[in-house]
mmCIF file with all atom_site columns, C-alpha atoms in Angstrom:
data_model
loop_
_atom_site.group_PDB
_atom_site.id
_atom_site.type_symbol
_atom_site.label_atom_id
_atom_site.label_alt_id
_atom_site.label_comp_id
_atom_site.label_asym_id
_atom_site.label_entity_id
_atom_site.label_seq_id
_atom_site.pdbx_PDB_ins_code
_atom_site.Cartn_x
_atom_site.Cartn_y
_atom_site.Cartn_z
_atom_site.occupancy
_atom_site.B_iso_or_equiv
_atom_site.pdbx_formal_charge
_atom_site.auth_seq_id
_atom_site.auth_comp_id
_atom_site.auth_asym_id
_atom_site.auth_atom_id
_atom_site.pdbx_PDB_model_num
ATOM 1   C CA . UNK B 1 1   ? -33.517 17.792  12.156 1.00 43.00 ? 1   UNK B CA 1
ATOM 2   C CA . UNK B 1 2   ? -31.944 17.438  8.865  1.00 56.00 ? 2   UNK B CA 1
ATOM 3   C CA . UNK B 1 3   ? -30.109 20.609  8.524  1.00 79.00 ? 3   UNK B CA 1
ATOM 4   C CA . UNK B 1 4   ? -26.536 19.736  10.741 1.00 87.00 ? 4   UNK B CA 1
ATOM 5   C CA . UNK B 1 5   ? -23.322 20.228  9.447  1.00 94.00 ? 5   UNK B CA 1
ATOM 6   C CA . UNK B 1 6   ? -21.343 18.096  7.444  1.00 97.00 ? 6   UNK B CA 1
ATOM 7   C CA . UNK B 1 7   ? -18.817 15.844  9.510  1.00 98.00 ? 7   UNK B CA 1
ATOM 8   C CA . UNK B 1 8   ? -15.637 14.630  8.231  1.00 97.00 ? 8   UNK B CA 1
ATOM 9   C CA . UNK B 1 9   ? -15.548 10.823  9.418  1.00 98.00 ? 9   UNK B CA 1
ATOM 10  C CA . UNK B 1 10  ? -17.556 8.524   9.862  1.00 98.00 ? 10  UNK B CA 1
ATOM 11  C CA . UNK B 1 11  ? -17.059 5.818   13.013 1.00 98.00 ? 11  UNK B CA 1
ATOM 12  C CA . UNK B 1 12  ? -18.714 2.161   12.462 1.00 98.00 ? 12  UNK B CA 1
ATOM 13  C CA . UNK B 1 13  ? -19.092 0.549   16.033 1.00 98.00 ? 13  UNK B CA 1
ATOM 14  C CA . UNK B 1 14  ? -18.718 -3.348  16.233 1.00 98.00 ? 14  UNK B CA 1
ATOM 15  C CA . UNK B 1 15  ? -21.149 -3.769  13.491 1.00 98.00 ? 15  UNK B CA 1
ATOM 16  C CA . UNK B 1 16  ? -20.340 -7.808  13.331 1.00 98.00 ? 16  UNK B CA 1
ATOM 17  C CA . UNK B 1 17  ? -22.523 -10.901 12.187 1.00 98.00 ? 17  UNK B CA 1
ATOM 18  C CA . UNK B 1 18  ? -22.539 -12.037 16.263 1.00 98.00 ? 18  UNK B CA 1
ATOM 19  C CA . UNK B 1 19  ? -24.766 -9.226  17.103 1.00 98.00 ? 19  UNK B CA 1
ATOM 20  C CA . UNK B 1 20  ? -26.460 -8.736  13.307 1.00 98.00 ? 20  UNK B CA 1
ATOM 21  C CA . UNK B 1 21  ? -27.176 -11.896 11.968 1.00 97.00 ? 21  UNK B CA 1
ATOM 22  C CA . UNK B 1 22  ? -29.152 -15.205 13.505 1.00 94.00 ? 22  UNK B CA 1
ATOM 23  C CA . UNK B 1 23  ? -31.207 -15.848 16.246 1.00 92.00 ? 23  UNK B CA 1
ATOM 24  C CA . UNK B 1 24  ? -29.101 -13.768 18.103 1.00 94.00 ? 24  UNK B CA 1
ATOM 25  C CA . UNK B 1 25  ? -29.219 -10.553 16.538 1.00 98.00 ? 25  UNK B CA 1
ATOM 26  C CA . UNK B 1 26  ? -30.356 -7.311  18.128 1.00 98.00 ? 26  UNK B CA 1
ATOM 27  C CA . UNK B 1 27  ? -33.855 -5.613  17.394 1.00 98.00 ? 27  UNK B CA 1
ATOM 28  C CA . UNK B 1 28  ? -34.185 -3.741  14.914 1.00 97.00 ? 28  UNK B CA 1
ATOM 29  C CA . UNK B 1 29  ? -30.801 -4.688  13.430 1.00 98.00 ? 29  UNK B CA 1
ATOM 30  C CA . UNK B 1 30  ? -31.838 -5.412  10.095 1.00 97.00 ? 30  UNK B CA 1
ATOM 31  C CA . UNK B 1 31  ? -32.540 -1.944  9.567  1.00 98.00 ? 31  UNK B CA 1
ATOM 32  C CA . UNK B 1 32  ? -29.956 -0.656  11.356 1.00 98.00 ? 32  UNK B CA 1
ATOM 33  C CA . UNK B 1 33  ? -27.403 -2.539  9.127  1.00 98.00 ? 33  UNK B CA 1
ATOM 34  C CA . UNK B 1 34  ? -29.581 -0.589  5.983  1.00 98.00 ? 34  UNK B CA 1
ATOM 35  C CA . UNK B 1 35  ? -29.006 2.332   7.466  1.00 98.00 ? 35  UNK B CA 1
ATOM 36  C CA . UNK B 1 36  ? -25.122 1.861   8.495  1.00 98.00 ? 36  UNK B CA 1
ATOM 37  C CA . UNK B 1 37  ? -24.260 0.451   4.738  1.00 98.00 ? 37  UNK B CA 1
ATOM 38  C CA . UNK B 1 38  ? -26.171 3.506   3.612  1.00 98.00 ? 38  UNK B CA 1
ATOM 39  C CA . UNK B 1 39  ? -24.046 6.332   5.431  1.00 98.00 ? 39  UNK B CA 1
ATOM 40  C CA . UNK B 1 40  ? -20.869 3.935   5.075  1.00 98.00 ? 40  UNK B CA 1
ATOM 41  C CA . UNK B 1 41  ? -21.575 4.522   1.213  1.00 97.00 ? 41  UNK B CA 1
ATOM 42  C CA . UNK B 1 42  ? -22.178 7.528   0.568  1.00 97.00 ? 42  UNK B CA 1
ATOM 43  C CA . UNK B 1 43  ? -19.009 8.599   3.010  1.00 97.00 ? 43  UNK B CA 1
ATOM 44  C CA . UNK B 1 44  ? -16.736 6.099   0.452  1.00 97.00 ? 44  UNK B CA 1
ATOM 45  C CA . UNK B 1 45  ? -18.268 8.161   -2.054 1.00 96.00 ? 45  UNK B CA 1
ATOM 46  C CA . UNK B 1 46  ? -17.396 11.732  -0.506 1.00 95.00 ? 46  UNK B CA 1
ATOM 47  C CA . UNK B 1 47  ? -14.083 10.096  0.583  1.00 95.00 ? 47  UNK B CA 1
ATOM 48  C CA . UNK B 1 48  ? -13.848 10.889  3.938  1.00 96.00 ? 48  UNK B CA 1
ATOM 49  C CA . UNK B 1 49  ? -12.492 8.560   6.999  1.00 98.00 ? 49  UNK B CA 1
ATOM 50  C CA . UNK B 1 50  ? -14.720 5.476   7.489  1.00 98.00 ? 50  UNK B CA 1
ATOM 51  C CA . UNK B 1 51  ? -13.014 3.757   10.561 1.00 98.00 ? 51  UNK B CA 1
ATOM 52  C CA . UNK B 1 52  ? -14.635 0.087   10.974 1.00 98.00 ? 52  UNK B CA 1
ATOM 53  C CA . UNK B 1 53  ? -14.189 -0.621  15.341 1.00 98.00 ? 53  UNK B CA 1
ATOM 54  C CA . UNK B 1 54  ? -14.081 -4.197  15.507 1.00 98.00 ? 54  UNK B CA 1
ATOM 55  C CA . UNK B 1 55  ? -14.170 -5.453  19.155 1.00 98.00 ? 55  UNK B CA 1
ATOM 56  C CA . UNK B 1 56  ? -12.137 -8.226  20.098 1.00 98.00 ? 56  UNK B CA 1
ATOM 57  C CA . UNK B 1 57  ? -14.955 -10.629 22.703 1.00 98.00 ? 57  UNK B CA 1
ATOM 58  C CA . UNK B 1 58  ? -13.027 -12.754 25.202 1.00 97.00 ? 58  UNK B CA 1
ATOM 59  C CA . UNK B 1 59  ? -12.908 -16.531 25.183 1.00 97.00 ? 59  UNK B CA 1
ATOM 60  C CA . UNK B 1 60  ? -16.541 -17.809 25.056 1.00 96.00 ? 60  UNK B CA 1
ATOM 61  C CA . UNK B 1 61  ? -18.255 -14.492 23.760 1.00 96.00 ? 61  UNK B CA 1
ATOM 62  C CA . UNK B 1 62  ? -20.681 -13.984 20.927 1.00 96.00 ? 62  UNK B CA 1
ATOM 63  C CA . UNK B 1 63  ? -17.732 -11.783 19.531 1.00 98.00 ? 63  UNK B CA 1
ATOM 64  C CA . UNK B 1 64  ? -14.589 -13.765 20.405 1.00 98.00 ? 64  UNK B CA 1
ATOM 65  C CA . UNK B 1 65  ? -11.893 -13.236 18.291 1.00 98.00 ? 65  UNK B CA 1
ATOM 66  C CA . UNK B 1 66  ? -11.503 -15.202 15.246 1.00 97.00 ? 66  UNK B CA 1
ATOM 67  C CA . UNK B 1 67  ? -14.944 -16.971 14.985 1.00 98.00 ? 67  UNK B CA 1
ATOM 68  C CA . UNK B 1 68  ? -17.615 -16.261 12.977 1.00 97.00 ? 68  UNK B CA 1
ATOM 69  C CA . UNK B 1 69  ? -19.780 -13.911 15.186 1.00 98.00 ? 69  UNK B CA 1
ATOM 70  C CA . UNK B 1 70  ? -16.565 -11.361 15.316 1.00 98.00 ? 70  UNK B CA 1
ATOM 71  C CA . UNK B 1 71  ? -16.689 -11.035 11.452 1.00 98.00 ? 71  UNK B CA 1
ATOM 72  C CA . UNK B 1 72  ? -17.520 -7.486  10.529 1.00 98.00 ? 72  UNK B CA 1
ATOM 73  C CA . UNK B 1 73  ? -21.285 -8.157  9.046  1.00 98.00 ? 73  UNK B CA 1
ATOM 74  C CA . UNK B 1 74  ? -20.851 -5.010  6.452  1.00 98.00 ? 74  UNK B CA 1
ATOM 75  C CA . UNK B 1 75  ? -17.532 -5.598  3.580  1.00 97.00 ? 75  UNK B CA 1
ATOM 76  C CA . UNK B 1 76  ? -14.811 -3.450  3.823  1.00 98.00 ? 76  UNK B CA 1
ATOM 77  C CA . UNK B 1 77  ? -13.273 -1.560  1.159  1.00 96.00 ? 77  UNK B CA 1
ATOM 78  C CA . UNK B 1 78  ? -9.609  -1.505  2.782  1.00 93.00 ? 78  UNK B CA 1
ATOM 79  C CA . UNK B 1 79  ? -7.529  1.969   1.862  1.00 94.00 ? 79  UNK B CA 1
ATOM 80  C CA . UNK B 1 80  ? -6.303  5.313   3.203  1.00 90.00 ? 80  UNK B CA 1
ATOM 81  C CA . UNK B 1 81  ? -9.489  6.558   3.704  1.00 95.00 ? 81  UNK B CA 1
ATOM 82  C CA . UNK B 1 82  ? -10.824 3.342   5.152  1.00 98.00 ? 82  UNK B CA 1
ATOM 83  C CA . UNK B 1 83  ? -9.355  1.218   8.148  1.00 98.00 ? 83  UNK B CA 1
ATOM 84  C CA . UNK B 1 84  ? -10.525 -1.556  10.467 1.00 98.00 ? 84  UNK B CA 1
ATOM 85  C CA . UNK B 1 85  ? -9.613  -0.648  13.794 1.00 98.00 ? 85  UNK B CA 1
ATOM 86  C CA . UNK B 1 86  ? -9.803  -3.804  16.598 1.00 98.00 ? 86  UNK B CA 1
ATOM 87  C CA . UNK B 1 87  ? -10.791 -3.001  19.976 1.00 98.00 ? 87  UNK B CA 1
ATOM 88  C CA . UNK B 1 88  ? -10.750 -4.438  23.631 1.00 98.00 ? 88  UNK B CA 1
ATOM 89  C CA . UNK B 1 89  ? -12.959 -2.190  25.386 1.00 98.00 ? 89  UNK B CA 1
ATOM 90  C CA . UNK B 1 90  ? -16.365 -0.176  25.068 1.00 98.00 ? 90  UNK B CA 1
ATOM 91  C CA . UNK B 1 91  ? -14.940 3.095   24.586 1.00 98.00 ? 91  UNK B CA 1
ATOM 92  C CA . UNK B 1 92  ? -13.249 2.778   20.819 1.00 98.00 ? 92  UNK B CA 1
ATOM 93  C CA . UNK B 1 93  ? -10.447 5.020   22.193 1.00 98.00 ? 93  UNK B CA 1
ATOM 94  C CA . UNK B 1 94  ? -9.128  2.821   24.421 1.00 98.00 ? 94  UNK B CA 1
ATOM 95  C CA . UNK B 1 95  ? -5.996  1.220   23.358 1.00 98.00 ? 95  UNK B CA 1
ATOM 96  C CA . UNK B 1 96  ? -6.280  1.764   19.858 1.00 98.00 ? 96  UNK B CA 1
ATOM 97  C CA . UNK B 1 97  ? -5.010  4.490   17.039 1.00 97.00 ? 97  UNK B CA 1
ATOM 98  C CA . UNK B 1 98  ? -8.338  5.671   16.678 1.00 98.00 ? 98  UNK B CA 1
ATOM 99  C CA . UNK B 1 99  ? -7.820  8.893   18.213 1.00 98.00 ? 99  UNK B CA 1
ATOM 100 C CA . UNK B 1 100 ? -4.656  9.368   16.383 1.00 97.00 ? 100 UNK B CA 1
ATOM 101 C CA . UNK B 1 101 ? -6.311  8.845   12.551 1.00 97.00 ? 101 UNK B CA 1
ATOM 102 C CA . UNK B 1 102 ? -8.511  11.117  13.251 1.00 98.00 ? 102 UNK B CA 1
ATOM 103 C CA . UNK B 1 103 ? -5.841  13.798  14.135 1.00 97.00 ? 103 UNK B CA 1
ATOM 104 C CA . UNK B 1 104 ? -4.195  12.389  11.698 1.00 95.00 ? 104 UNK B CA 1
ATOM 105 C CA . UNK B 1 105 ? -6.887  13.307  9.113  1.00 95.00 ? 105 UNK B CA 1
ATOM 106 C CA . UNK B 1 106 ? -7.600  17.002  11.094 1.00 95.00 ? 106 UNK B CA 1
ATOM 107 C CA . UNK B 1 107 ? -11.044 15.465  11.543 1.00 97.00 ? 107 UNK B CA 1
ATOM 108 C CA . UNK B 1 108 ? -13.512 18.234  13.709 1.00 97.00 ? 108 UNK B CA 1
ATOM 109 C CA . UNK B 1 109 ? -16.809 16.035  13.496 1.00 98.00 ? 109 UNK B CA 1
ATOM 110 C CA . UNK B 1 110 ? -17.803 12.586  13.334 1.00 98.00 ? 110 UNK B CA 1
ATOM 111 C CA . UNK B 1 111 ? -20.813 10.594  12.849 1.00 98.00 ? 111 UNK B CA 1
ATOM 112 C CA . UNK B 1 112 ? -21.227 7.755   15.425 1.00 98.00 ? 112 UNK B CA 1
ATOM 113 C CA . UNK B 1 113 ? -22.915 4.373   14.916 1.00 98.00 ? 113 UNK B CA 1
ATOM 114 C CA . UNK B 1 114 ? -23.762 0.801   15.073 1.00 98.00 ? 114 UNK B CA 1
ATOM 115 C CA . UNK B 1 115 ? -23.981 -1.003  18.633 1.00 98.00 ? 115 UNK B CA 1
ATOM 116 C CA . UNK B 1 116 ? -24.587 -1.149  21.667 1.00 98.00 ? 116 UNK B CA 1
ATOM 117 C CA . UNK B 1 117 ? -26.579 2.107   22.147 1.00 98.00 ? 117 UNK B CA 1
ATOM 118 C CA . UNK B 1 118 ? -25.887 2.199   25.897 1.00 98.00 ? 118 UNK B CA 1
ATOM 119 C CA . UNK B 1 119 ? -22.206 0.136   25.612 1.00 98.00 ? 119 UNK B CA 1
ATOM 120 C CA . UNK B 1 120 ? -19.726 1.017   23.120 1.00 98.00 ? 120 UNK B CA 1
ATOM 121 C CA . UNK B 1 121 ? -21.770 3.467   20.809 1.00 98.00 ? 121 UNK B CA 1
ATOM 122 C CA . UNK B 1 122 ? -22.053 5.566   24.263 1.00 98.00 ? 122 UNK B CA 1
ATOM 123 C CA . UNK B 1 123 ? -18.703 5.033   25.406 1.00 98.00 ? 123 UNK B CA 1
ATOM 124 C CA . UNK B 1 124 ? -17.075 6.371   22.148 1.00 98.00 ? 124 UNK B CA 1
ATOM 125 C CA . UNK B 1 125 ? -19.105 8.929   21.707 1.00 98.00 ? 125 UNK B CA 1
ATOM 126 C CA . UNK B 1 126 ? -18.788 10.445  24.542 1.00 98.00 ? 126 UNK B CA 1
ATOM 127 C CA . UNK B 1 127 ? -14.855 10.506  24.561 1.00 98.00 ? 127 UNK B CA 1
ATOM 128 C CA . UNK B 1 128 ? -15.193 11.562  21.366 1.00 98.00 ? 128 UNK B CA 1
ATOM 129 C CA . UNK B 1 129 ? -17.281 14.972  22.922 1.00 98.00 ? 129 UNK B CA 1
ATOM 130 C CA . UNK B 1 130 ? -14.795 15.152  25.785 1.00 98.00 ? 130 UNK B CA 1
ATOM 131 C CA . UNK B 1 131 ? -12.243 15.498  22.969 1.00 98.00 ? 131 UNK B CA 1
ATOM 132 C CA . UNK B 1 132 ? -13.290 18.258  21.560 1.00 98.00 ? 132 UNK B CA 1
ATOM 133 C CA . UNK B 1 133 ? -15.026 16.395  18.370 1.00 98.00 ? 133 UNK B CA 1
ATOM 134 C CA . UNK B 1 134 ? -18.103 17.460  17.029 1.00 98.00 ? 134 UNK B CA 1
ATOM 135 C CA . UNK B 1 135 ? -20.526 13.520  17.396 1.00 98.00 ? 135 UNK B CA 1
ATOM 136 C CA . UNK B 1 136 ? -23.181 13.339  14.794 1.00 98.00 ? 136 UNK B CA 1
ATOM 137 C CA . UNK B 1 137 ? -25.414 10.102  16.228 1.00 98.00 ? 137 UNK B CA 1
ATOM 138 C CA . UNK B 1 138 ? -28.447 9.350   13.969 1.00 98.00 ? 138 UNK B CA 1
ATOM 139 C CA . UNK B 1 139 ? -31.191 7.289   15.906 1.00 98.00 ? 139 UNK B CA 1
ATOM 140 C CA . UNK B 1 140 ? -31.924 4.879   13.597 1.00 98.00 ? 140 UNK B CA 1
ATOM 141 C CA . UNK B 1 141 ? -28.339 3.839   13.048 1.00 98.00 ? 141 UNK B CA 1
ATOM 142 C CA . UNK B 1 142 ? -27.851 2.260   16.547 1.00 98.00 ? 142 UNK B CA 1
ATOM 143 C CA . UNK B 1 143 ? -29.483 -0.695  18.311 1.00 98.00 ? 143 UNK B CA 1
ATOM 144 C CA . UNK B 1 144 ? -28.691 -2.871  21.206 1.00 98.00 ? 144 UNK B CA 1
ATOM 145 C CA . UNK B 1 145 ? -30.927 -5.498  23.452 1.00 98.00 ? 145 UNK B CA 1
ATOM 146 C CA . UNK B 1 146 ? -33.503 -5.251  25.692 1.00 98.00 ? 146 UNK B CA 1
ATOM 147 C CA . UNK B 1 147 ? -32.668 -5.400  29.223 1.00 98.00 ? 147 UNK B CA 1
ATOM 148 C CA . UNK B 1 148 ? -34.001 -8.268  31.290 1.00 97.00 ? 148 UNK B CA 1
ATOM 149 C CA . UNK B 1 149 ? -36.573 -8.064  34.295 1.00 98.00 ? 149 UNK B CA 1
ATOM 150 C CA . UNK B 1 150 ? -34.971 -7.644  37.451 1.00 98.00 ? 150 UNK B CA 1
ATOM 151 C CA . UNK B 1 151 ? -37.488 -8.945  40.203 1.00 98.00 ? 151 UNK B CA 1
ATOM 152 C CA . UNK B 1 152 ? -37.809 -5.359  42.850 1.00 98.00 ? 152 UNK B CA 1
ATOM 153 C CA . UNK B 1 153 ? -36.198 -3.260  40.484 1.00 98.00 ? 153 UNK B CA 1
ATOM 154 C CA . UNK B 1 154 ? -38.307 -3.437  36.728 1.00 97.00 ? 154 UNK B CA 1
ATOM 155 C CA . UNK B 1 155 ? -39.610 -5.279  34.301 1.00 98.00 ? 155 UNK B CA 1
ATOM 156 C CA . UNK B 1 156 ? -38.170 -5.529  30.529 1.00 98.00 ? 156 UNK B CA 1
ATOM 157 C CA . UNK B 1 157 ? -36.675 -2.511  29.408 1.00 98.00 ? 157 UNK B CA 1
ATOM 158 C CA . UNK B 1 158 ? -37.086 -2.592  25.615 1.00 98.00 ? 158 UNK B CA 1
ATOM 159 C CA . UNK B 1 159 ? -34.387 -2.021  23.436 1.00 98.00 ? 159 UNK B CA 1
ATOM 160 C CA . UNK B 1 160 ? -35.791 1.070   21.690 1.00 98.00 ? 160 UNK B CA 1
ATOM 161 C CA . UNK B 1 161 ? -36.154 2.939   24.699 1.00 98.00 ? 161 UNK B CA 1
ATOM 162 C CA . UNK B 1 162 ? -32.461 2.098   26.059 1.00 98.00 ? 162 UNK B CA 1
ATOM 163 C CA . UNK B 1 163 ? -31.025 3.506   22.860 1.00 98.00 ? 163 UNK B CA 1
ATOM 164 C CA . UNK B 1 164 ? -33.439 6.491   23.762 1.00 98.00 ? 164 UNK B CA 1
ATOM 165 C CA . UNK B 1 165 ? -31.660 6.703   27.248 1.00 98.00 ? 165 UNK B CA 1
ATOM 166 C CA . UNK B 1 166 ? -28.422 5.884   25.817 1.00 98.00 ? 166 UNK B CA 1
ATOM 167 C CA . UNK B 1 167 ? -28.768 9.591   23.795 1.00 98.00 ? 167 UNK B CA 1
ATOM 168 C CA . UNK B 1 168 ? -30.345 11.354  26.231 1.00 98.00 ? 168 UNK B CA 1
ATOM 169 C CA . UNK B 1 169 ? -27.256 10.160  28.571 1.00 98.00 ? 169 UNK B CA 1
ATOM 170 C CA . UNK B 1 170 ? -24.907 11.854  26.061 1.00 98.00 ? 170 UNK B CA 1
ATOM 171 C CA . UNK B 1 171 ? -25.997 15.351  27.162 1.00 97.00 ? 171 UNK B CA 1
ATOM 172 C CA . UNK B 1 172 ? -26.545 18.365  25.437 1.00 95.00 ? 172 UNK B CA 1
ATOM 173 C CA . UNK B 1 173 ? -23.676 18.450  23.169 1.00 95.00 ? 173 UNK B CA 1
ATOM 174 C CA . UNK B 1 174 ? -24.169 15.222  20.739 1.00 98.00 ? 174 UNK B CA 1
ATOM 175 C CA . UNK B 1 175 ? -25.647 15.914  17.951 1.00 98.00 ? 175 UNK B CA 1
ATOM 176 C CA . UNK B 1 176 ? -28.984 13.545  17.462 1.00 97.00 ? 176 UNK B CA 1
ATOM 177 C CA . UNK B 1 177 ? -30.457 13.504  13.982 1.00 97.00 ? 177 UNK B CA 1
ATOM 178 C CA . UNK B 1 178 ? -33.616 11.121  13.336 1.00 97.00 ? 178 UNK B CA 1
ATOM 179 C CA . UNK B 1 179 ? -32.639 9.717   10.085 1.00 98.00 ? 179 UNK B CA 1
ATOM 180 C CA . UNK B 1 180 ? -29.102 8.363   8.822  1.00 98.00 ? 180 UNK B CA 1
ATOM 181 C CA . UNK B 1 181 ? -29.728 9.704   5.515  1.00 97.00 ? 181 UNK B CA 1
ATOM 182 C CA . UNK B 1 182 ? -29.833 12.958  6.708  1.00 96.00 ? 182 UNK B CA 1
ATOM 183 C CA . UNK B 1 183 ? -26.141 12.587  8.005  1.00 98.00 ? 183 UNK B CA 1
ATOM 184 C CA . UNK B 1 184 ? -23.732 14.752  5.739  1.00 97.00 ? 184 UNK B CA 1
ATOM 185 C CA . UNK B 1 185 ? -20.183 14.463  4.765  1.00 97.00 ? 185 UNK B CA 1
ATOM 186 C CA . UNK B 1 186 ? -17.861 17.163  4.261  1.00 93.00 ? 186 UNK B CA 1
ATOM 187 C CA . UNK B 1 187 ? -16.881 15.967  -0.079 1.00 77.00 ? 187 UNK B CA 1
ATOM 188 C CA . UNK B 1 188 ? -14.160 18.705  0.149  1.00 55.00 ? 188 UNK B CA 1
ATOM 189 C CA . UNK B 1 189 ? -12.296 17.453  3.151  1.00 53.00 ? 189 UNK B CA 1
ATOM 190 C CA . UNK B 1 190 ? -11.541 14.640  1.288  1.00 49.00 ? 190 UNK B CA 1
ATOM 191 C CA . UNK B 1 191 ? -8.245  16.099  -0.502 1.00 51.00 ? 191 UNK B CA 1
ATOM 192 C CA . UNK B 1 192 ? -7.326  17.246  2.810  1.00 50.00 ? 192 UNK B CA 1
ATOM 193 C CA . UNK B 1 193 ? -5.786  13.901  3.740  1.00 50.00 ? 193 UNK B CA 1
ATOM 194 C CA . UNK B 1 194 ? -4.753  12.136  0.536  1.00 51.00 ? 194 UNK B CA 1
ATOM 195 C CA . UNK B 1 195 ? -2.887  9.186   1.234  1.00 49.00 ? 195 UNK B CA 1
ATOM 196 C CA . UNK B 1 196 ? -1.735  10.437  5.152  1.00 50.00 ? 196 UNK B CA 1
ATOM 197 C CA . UNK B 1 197 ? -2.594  6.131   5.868  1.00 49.00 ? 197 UNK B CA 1
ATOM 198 C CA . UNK B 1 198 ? -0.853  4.947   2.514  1.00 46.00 ? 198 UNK B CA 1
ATOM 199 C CA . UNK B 1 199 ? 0.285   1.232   3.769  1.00 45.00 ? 199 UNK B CA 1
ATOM 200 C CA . UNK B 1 200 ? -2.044  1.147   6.492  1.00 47.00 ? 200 UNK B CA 1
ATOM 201 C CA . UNK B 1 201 ? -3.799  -2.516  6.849  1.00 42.00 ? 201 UNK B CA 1
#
C-alpha cells in the first residue's frame, strides 16, 4: 500500500560496511542500502529526524567498535535534525537517548529500517509500538542472513523469508509498506523542532 501517513522520523538500524559491504554482506543488501540512502534523502530534504543506530559489536565481532566493519556504510550529514546514536543491544532503546530525541522532537510516527530483520530492526520496532509510536517498516528496506540447517529441526531458512517472519512477528499494529519510496515524511513537522539538538554530536 502506498497511501500511509506521513511519519515524522526516520530510524536507520546498524546500517554499517561489516554487514553491507564484502564477502560478508547480507542478501539483498545492495539494494537495501539503495533503498535506505533513498528514504534517508528525501527525509534530509523534508527535514525531519534521521537518527543513524550504530551498534557497538564486542571484541572479535564483525561490528566491533572502532574497526572498519562498525563504520556506518551510508555518510552522515551531522546536525539538529540528524544524529548518530551508538548502541549495545538489539532493541535501539536500550541504553541510549533515542527515546528521548524523539520526545524531544514530539515525534508520533517513525519509519524503521536497515538490519537485522528478525534482530535489531524487530527489537526497535517493536518498543517503538509498545511506546505508543506509530512504526512505518517498508519491506524492501530491511535484510538480514539466512539461517543455517539445524539437523532434526530444518533446513536453510532463507533470508527473505525471515525478514517475512520478522514482520509478521510485529503484529497487527506495524505498519508494512512494500516499497521504501512509498514511505512519506511529514515536510511541515520540520519547523516544529528547529534547533531543539543545537550542539548535539
Amino acid at each position: 500500500m502506498s497511501d500511509v501517513a506521513a511519519v515524522q522520523a526516520l530510524v536507520v538500524v546498524d546500517v554499517q560496511r561489516a554487514f553491507f559491504t564484502g564477502a560478508g554482506a547480507a542478501p539483498g543488501s545492495r539494494e537495501v542500502r539503495e533503498a535506505v540512502e533513498g528514504m534517508v534523502g528525501r527525509a534530509r530534504e523534508r527535514g525531519v529526524l534521521v537518527v543513524h543506530l550504530q551498534n557497538d559489536g564486542d571484541a572479535g565481532a564483525d561490528d566491533e567498535v572502532g574497526t572498519a566493519g562498525w563504520e556506518l556504510a551510508l555518510p552522515v550529514v551531522a546536525g539538529d535534525r540528524e544524529v548518530v546514536v551508538r548502541k549495545e543491544h538489539d532493541d535501539g532503546f536500550a541504553g541510549t537517548d533515542l527515546g528521548g530525541l524523539l520526545v524531544a522532537a514530539g515525534v508520533k510516527g517513525i519509519a524503521v529500517c536497515g538490519v537485522m530483520s528478525e534482530m535489531c530492526v524487530s527489537a526497535t520496532a517493536r518498543t517503538a509500538l509498545a511506546r505508543g509510536y506509530r512504526v512505518v517498516l517498508p519491506h524492501d528496506a530491511h535484510t538480514t542472513y539466512d539461517v543455517p540447517a539445524a539437523e532434526g529441526i530444518s533446513d536453510t531458512v532463507p533470508a527473505a523469508m525471515v525478514s517475512r517472519v520478522a514482520e509478521w512477528a510485529l503484529g497487527d499494529e506495524v505498519e508494512i509498506v512494500a516499497r521504501a519510496v512509498d514511505v512519506r515524511f511529514e515536510e511541515r513537522f520540520a519547523e516544529c523542532f528547529e534547533g531543539r539538538f543545537a550542539g548535539r554530536e
